[in-house]
mmCIF file of C-alpha atoms in Angstrom:
data_model
loop_
_atom_site.group_PDB
_atom_site.id
_atom_site.type_symbol
_atom_site.label_atom_id
_atom_site.label_comp_id
_atom_site.label_asym_id
_atom_site.label_seq_id
_atom_site.Cartn_x
_atom_site.Cartn_y
_atom_site.Cartn_z
ATOM 1 C CA VAL A 10 99.522 102.915 76.320
ATOM 2 C CA VAL A 11 99.802 99.944 73.966
ATOM 3 C CA ASN A 12 100.234 97.549 76.885
ATOM 4 C CA LEU A 13 97.105 98.942 78.550
ATOM 5 C CA MET A 14 95.157 98.401 75.347
ATOM 6 C CA ARG A 15 96.504 94.853 75.124
ATOM 7 C CA SER A 16 95.255 94.139 78.663
ATOM 8 C CA ILE A 17 91.836 95.550 77.831
ATOM 9 C CA GLU A 18 91.440 93.698 74.539
ATOM 10 C CA ARG A 19 92.555 90.395 76.070
ATOM 11 C CA GLY A 20 90.342 91.013 79.119
ATOM 12 C CA LEU A 21 87.398 91.441 76.755
ATOM 13 C CA GLY A 22 88.214 88.148 75.056
ATOM 14 C CA ALA A 23 89.974 89.254 71.877
ATOM 15 C CA ARG A 24 91.728 86.488 69.997
ATOM 16 C CA GLN A 25 95.498 86.465 69.659
ATOM 17 C CA CYS A 26 96.562 88.919 66.966
ATOM 18 C CA ASP A 27 99.540 88.746 64.639
ATOM 19 C CA ALA A 28 102.611 88.099 66.783
ATOM 20 C CA ALA A 29 104.385 91.066 65.179
ATOM 21 C CA LEU A 30 101.639 93.357 66.515
ATOM 22 C CA ALA A 31 101.137 91.670 69.891
ATOM 23 C CA TYR A 32 102.377 93.801 72.743
ATOM 24 C CA PRO A 33 102.533 92.273 76.214
ATOM 25 C CA GLU A 34 99.789 93.052 78.702
ATOM 26 C CA LEU A 35 100.266 95.808 81.244
ATOM 27 C CA ARG A 36 101.962 94.187 84.249
ATOM 28 C CA VAL A 37 99.963 96.176 86.809
ATOM 29 C CA LEU A 38 96.644 95.421 85.087
ATOM 30 C CA PRO A 39 96.689 91.957 83.517
ATOM 31 C CA ALA A 40 93.802 90.824 81.324
ATOM 32 C CA GLN A 41 92.736 88.329 83.977
ATOM 33 C CA ALA A 42 91.919 91.244 86.321
ATOM 34 C CA LEU A 43 89.511 92.620 83.686
ATOM 35 C CA ALA A 44 87.984 89.348 82.487
ATOM 36 C CA GLU A 45 85.086 89.370 84.964
ATOM 37 C CA ALA A 46 84.266 93.059 84.591
ATOM 38 C CA ARG A 47 80.741 93.896 83.454
ATOM 39 C CA ASN A 48 81.884 97.296 82.159
ATOM 40 C CA ILE A 49 85.215 98.879 81.369
ATOM 41 C CA VAL A 50 85.442 102.656 81.195
ATOM 42 C CA LEU A 51 88.578 104.181 79.715
ATOM 43 C CA LEU A 52 88.938 107.830 80.669
ATOM 44 C CA VAL A 53 91.544 109.601 78.553
ATOM 45 C CA ILE A 54 92.634 113.027 79.729
ATOM 46 C CA ASP A 55 95.042 114.432 77.159
ATOM 47 C CA GLY A 56 98.124 115.958 78.726
ATOM 48 C CA LEU A 57 97.429 114.839 82.313
ATOM 49 C CA GLY A 58 100.764 113.560 83.537
ATOM 50 C CA TYR A 59 101.701 111.449 86.530
ATOM 51 C CA ASP A 60 103.661 114.220 88.252
ATOM 52 C CA TYR A 61 100.877 116.768 87.769
ATOM 53 C CA LEU A 62 98.250 114.352 89.071
ATOM 54 C CA ASN A 63 100.301 113.624 92.188
ATOM 55 C CA GLY A 64 101.040 117.310 92.749
ATOM 56 C CA ALA A 65 98.074 119.475 91.806
ATOM 57 C CA GLY A 66 95.670 116.539 91.986
ATOM 58 C CA ALA A 67 96.838 115.149 95.326
ATOM 59 C CA GLY A 68 93.897 113.768 97.257
ATOM 60 C CA SER A 69 91.576 113.872 94.236
ATOM 61 C CA ALA A 70 89.454 110.882 93.215
ATOM 62 C CA LEU A 71 91.724 110.288 90.223
ATOM 63 C CA GLN A 72 94.856 110.330 92.333
ATOM 64 C CA ARG A 73 93.336 108.035 94.993
ATOM 65 C CA HIS A 74 92.542 105.415 92.331
ATOM 66 C CA LEU A 75 95.949 105.609 90.651
ATOM 67 C CA ARG A 76 97.471 102.148 90.182
ATOM 68 C CA ALA A 77 100.720 102.908 88.422
ATOM 69 C CA ARG A 78 102.655 105.320 86.263
ATOM 70 C CA LEU A 79 102.144 104.679 82.540
ATOM 71 C CA THR A 80 104.228 105.842 79.648
ATOM 72 C CA SER A 81 102.888 106.964 76.325
ATOM 73 C CA VAL A 82 104.169 106.332 72.837
ATOM 74 C CA PHE A 83 106.865 108.197 70.947
ATOM 75 C CA PRO A 84 106.361 110.727 69.660
ATOM 76 C CA SER A 85 103.973 111.577 72.486
ATOM 77 C CA THR A 86 101.666 113.786 70.437
ATOM 78 C CA THR A 87 97.894 113.621 70.779
ATOM 79 C CA ALA A 88 97.390 112.224 67.273
ATOM 80 C CA THR A 89 99.980 109.498 67.796
ATOM 81 C CA ALA A 90 98.792 108.467 71.267
ATOM 82 C CA ILE A 91 95.077 108.498 70.376
ATOM 83 C CA THR A 92 95.756 106.349 67.322
ATOM 84 C CA SER A 93 97.645 103.865 69.517
ATOM 85 C CA LEU A 94 94.722 103.818 71.956
ATOM 86 C CA LEU A 95 92.274 103.153 69.125
ATOM 87 C CA THR A 96 94.351 100.516 67.331
ATOM 88 C CA GLY A 97 96.293 98.903 70.162
ATOM 89 C CA VAL A 98 99.549 99.157 68.230
ATOM 90 C CA GLY A 99 102.496 101.517 68.349
ATOM 91 C CA PRO A 100 103.399 104.289 65.913
ATOM 92 C CA GLN A 101 105.842 102.010 64.103
ATOM 93 C CA GLN A 102 102.806 99.974 62.975
ATOM 94 C CA HIS A 103 100.067 102.608 62.522
ATOM 95 C CA ALA A 104 102.439 105.317 61.164
ATOM 96 C CA PHE A 105 100.577 108.336 62.607
ATOM 97 C CA THR A 106 103.514 110.276 63.960
ATOM 98 C CA GLY A 107 101.858 113.640 64.429
ATOM 99 C CA TRP A 108 98.833 115.788 63.817
ATOM 100 C CA HIS A 109 100.095 116.889 60.385
ATOM 101 C CA VAL A 110 101.761 114.295 58.178
ATOM 102 C CA TRP A 111 102.888 114.438 54.536
ATOM 103 C CA LEU A 112 101.031 111.759 52.539
ATOM 104 C CA ARG A 113 102.938 111.277 49.313
ATOM 105 C CA GLU A 114 100.184 109.083 47.850
ATOM 106 C CA LEU A 115 97.684 111.942 48.149
ATOM 107 C CA GLY A 116 100.168 114.746 47.484
ATOM 108 C CA CYS A 117 99.231 116.759 50.559
ATOM 109 C CA VAL A 118 99.879 117.409 54.207
ATOM 110 C CA ALA A 119 97.095 115.666 56.100
ATOM 111 C CA ALA A 120 95.432 116.455 59.407
ATOM 112 C CA THR A 121 95.527 112.801 60.410
ATOM 113 C CA LEU A 122 92.740 112.584 62.987
ATOM 114 C CA ARG A 123 90.412 114.607 60.779
ATOM 115 C CA PHE A 124 91.235 112.427 57.733
ATOM 116 C CA ARG A 125 91.424 115.391 55.392
ATOM 117 C CA ALA A 126 94.003 117.657 53.830
ATOM 118 C CA ARG A 127 95.394 120.194 56.275
ATOM 119 C CA HIS A 128 94.110 123.128 54.247
ATOM 120 C CA GLY A 129 90.561 122.056 53.439
ATOM 121 C CA GLY A 130 89.247 119.863 50.718
ATOM 122 C CA GLU A 131 87.122 116.775 50.803
ATOM 123 C CA PRO A 132 87.550 114.183 53.567
ATOM 124 C CA PHE A 133 89.757 111.265 52.539
ATOM 125 C CA SER A 134 86.753 108.965 52.906
ATOM 126 C CA LYS A 135 85.381 110.524 49.695
ATOM 127 C CA ALA A 136 88.635 110.063 47.752
ATOM 128 C CA GLY A 137 88.192 107.902 44.680
ATOM 129 C CA ASN A 138 84.382 108.146 44.649
#
């Protein structure tokens, strides 16, 4: 996932980022292959695995356009993988390791993608206002 995002960002002309955060491009889809594209559409289907696509989806449009098997991040939860897709870095940098995470600074368990406490309350964007 992070290598795919690296290929896309480099293909779109992003400057080199901090070397500590720079993942290599995806070998099967280098940035050069995307550089001339007028549009890039990233279709994310949560939970759709390679084996399922090749089994139940055999002969489908998605399966016919399959280039390679990709791996996700660890842990491979939706919140962790989506955050890696959005940031282009792995969980060890963005620190979203699950849907619910204890945030000591806020004294609560957070629903990370909703940016609010798990059990209600104001969104974190309003904290400190």
